[in-house]
PDB file of C-alpha atoms in Angstrom:
ATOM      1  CA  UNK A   1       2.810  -4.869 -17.922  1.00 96.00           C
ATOM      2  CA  UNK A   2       1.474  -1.406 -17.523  1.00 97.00           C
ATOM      3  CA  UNK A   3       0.718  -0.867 -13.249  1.00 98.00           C
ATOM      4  CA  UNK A   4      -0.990   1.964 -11.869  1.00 98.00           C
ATOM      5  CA  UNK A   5      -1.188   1.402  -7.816  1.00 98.00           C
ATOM      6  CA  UNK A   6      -3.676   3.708  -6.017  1.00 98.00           C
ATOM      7  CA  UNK A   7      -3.011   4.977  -2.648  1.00 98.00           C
ATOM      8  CA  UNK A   8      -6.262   4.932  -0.220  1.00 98.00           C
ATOM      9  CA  UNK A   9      -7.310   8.453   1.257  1.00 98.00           C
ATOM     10  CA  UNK A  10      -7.045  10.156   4.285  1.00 98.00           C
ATOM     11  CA  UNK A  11      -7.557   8.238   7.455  1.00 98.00           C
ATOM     12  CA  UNK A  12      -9.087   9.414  10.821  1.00 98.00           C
ATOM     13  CA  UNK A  13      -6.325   8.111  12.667  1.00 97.00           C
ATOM     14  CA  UNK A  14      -4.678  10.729  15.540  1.00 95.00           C
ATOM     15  CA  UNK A  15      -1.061  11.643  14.242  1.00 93.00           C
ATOM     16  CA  UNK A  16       1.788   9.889  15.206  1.00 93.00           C
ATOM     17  CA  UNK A  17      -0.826   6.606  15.884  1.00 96.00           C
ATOM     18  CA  UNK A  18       0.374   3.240  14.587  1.00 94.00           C
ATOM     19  CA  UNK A  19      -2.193   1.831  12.010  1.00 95.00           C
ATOM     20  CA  UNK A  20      -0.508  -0.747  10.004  1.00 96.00           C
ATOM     21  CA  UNK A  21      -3.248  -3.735   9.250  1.00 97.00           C
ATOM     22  CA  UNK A  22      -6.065  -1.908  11.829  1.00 97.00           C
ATOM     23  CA  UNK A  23      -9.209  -1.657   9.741  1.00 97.00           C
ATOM     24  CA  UNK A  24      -9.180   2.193  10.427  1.00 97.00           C
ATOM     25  CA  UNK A  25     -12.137   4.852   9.705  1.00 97.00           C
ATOM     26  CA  UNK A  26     -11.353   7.162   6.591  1.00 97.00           C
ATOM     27  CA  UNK A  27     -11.563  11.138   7.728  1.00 98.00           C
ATOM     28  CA  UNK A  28     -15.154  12.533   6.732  1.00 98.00           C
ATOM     29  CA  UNK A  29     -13.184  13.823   3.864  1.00 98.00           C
ATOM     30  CA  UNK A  30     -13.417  10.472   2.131  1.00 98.00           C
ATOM     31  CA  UNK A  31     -15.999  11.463  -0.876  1.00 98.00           C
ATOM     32  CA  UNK A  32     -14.075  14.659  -2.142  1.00 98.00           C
ATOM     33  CA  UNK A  33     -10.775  13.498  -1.799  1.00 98.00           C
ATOM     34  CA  UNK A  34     -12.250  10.046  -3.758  1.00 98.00           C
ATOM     35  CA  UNK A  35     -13.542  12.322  -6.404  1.00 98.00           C
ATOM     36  CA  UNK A  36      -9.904  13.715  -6.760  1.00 98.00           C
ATOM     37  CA  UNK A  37      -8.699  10.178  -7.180  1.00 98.00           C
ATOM     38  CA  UNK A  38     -10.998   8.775  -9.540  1.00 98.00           C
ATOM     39  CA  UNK A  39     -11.252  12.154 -11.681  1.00 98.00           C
ATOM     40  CA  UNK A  40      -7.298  11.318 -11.405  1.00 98.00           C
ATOM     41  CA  UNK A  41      -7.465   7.949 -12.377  1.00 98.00           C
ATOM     42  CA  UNK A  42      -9.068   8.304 -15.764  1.00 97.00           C
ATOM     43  CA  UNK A  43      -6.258   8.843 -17.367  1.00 96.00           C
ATOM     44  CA  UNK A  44      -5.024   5.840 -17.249  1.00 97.00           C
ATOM     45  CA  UNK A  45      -8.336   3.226 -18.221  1.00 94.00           C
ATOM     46  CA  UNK A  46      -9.333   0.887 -19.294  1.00 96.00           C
ATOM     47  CA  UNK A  47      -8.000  -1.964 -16.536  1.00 98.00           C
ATOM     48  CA  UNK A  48      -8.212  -5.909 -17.398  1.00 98.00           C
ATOM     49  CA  UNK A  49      -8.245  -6.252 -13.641  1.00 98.00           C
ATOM     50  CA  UNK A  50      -8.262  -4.537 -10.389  1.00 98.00           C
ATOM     51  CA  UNK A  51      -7.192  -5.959  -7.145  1.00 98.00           C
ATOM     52  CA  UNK A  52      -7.560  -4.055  -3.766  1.00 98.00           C
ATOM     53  CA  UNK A  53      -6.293  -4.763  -0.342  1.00 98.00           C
ATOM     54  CA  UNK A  54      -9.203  -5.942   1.668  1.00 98.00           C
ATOM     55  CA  UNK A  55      -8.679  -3.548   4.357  1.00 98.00           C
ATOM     56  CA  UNK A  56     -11.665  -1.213   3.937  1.00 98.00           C
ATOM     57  CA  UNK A  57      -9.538   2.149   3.636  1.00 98.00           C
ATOM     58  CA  UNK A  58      -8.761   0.455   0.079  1.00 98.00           C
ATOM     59  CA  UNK A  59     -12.028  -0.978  -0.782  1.00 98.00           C
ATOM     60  CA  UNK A  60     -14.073   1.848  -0.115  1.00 98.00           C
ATOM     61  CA  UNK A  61     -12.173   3.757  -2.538  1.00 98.00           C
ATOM     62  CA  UNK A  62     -12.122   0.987  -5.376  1.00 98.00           C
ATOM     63  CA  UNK A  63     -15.595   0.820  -4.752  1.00 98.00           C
ATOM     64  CA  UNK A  64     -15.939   4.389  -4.969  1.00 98.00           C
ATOM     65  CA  UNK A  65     -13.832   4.753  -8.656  1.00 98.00           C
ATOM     66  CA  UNK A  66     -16.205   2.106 -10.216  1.00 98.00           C
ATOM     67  CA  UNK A  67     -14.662  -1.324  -8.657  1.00 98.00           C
ATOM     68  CA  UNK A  68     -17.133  -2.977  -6.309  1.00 98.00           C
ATOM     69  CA  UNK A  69     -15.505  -6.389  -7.390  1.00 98.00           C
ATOM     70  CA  UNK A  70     -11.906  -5.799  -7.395  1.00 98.00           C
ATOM     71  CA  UNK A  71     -10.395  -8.956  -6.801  1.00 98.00           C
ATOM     72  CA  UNK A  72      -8.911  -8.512  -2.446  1.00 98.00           C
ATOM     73  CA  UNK A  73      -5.560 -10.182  -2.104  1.00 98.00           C
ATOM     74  CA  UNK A  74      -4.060 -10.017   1.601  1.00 98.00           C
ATOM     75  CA  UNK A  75      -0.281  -9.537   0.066  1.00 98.00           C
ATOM     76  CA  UNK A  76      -1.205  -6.038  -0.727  1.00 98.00           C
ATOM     77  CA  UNK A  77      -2.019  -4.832   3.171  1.00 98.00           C
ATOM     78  CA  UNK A  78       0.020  -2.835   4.731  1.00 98.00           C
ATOM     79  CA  UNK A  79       2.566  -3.709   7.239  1.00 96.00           C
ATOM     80  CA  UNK A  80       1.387  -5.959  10.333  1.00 97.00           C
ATOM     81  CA  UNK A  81       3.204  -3.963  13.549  1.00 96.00           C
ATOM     82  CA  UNK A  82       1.846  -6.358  15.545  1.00 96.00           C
ATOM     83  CA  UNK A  83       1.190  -5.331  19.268  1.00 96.00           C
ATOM     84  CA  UNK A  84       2.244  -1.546  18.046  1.00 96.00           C
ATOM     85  CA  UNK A  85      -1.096  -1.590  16.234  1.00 97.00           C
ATOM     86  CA  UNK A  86      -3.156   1.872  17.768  1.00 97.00           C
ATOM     87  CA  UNK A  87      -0.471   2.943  20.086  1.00 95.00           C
ATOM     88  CA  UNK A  88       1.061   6.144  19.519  1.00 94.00           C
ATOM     89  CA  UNK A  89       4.808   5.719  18.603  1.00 92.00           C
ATOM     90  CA  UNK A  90       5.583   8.009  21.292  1.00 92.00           C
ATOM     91  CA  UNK A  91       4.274   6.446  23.998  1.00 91.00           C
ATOM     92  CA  UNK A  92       5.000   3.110  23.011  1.00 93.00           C
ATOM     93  CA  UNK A  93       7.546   1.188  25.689  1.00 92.00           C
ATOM     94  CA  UNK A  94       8.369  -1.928  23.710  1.00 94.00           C
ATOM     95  CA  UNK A  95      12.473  -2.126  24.186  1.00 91.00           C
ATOM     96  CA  UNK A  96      11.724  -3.383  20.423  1.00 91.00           C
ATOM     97  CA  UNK A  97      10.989  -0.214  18.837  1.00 92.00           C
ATOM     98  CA  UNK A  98      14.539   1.496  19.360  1.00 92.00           C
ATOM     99  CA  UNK A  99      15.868  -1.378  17.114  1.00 93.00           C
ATOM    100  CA  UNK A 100      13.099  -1.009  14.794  1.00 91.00           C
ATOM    101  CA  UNK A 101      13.969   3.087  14.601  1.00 90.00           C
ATOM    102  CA  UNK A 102      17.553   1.448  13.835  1.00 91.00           C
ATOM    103  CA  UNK A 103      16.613  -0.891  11.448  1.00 92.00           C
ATOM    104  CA  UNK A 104      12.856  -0.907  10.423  1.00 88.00           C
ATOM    105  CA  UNK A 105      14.231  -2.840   7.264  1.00 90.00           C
ATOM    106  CA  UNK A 106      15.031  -5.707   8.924  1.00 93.00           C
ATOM    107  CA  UNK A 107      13.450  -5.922  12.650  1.00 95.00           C
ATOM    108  CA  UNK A 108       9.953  -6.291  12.995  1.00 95.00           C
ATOM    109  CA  UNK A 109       7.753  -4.840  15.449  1.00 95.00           C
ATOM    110  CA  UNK A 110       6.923  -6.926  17.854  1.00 95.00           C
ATOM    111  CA  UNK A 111       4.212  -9.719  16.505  1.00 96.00           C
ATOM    112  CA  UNK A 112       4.367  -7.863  13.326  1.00 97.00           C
ATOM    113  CA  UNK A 113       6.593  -7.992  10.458  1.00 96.00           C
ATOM    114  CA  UNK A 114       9.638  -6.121   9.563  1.00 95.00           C
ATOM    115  CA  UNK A 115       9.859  -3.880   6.150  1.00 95.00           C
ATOM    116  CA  UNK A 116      11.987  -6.578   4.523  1.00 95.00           C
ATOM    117  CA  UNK A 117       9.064  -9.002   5.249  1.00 97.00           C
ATOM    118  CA  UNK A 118       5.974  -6.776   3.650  1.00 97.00           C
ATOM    119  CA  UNK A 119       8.645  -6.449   0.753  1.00 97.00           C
ATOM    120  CA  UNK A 120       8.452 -10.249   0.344  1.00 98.00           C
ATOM    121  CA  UNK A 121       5.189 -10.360   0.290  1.00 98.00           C
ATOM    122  CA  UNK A 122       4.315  -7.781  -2.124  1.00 98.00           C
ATOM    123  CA  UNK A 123       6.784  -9.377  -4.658  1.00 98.00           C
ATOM    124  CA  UNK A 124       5.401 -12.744  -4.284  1.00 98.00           C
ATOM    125  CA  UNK A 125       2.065 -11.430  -5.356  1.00 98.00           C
ATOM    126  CA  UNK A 126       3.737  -9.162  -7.955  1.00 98.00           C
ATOM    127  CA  UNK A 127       6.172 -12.010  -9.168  1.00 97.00           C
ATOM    128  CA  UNK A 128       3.086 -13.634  -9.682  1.00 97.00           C
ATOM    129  CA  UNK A 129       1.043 -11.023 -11.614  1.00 97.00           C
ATOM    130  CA  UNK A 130       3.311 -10.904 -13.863  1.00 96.00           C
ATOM    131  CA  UNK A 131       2.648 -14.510 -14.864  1.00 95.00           C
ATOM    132  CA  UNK A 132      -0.904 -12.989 -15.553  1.00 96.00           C
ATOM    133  CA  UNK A 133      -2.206 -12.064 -19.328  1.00 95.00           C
ATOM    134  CA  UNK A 134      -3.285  -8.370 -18.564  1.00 96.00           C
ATOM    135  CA  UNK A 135      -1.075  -5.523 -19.922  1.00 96.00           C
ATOM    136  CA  UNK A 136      -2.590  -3.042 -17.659  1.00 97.00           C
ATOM    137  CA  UNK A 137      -4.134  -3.553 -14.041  1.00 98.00           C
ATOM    138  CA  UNK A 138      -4.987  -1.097 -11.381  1.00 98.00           C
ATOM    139  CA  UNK A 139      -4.612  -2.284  -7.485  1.00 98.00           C
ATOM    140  CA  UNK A 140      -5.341   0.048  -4.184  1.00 98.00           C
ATOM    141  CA  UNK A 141      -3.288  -0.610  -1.538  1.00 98.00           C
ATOM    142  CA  UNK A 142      -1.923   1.501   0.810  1.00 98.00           C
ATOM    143  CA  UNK A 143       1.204   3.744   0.975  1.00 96.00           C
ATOM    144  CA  UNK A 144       4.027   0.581   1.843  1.00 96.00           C
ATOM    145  CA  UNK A 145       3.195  -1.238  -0.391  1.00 98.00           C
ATOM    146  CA  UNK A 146       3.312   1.593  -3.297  1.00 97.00           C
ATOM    147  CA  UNK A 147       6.878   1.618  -1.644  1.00 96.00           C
ATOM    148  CA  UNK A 148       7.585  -1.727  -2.264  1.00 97.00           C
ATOM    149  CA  UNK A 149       6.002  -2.031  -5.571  1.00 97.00           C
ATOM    150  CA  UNK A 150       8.407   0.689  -6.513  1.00 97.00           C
ATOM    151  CA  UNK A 151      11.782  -0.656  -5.016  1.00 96.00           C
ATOM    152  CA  UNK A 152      10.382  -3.875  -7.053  1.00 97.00           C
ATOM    153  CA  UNK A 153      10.046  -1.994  -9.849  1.00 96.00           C
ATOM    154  CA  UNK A 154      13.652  -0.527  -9.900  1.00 94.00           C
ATOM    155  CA  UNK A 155      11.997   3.051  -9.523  1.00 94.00           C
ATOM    156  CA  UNK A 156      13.566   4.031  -6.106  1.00 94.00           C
ATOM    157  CA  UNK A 157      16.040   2.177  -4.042  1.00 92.00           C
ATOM    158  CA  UNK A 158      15.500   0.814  -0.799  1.00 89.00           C
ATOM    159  CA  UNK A 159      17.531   3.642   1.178  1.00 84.00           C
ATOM    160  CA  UNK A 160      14.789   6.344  -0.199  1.00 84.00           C
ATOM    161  CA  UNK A 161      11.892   4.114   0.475  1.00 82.00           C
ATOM    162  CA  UNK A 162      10.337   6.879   3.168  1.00 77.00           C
ATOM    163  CA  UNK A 163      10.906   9.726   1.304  1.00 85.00           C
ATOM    164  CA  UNK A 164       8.809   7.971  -1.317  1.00 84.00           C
ATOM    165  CA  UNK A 165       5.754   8.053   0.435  1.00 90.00           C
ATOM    166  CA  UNK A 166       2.783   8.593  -1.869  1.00 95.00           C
ATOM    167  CA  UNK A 167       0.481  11.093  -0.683  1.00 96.00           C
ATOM    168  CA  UNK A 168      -3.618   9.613   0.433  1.00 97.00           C
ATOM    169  CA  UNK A 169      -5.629   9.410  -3.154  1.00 98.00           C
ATOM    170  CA  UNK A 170      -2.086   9.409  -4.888  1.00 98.00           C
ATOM    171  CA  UNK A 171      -1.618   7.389  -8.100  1.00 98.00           C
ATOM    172  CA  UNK A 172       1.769   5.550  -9.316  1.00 97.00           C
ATOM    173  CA  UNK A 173       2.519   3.990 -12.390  1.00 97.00           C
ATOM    174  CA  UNK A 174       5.099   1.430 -12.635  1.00 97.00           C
ATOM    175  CA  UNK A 175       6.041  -0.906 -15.582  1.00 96.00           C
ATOM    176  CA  UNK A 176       7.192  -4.618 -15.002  1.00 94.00           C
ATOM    177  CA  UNK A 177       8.775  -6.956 -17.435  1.00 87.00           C
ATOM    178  CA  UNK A 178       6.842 -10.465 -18.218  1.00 73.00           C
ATOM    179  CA  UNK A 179       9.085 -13.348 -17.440  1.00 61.00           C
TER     180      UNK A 179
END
């Protein structure tokens, strides 16, 4: 099964601000970097499905590249950081967040989830997509998951997981096996 995952674009979000699952504004940007994306993206149709994270960052631009009905599945949000969500990292005082520098793989922000636990969730919904029909399918999500859809994937490892970071409007293609 042919995927091509679809990064949302630009948000208006202060640097260095902790986002995760916050339905956040897109930067006023939003229509010509869209028109990069979906100029972008026809090199890859036709799609026998699209899903989208329902965060609006991703359905504005599925929307916007000719998806209004993209199927929304919550696996594909980004990473819950919990009570981080808004703060600037830097002037965040949860005793928490030195482990999480430490080991973001495995501790998870504080009512939030850990890296290991978005991983989970974004192979139980790709474990099951697999199980699907479709040879190709499109799904916008946000740059995490990309990550994770790639470590699934056997493209990167784990260790280079941030260094993989898809760029707003960016477009990966991964191939999985049917089981």
């Amino acid at each position: 099964m042919e995927i091509i995952l679809i990064r949302h674009t630009s948000v208006d979000v202060p640097p260095g601000v902790c986002y995760g699952q916050t339905d956040v504004p897109l930067k006023a940007t939003f229509k010509e970097e869209s028109s990069v994306t979906a100029e972008n993206l026809k090199e890859y149709f036709p799609f026998e499905h699209v899903y989208t994270s329902p965060l609006t960052r991703c359905v504005r631009l599925a929307s916007f590249c000719g998806y209004p009905d993209a199927e929304h599945d919550n696996r594909l949000m980004e990473i819950n950081f919990g009570s981080w969500e808004m703060k600037p990292f830097d002037h965040n005082n949860d005793p928490r967040l030195k482990e999480w520098y430490a080991d973001y793989l495995n501790v998870a922000a504080t009512g939030g989830e850990s890296f290991a636990m978005q991983y989970q969730r974004v192979s139980g919904f790709l474990d099951e997509l697999k199980q699907k029909p479709y040879k190709k399918v499109a799904i916008f999500a946000h740059g995490g998951v990309l990550i994770c859809a790639q470590i699934y994937a056997g493209i990167i490892h784990v260790e280079e997981a941030f260094r993989a970071l898809t760029p707003y409007g960016g477009i990966i293609r991964i191939h999985l096996n049917k089981k």
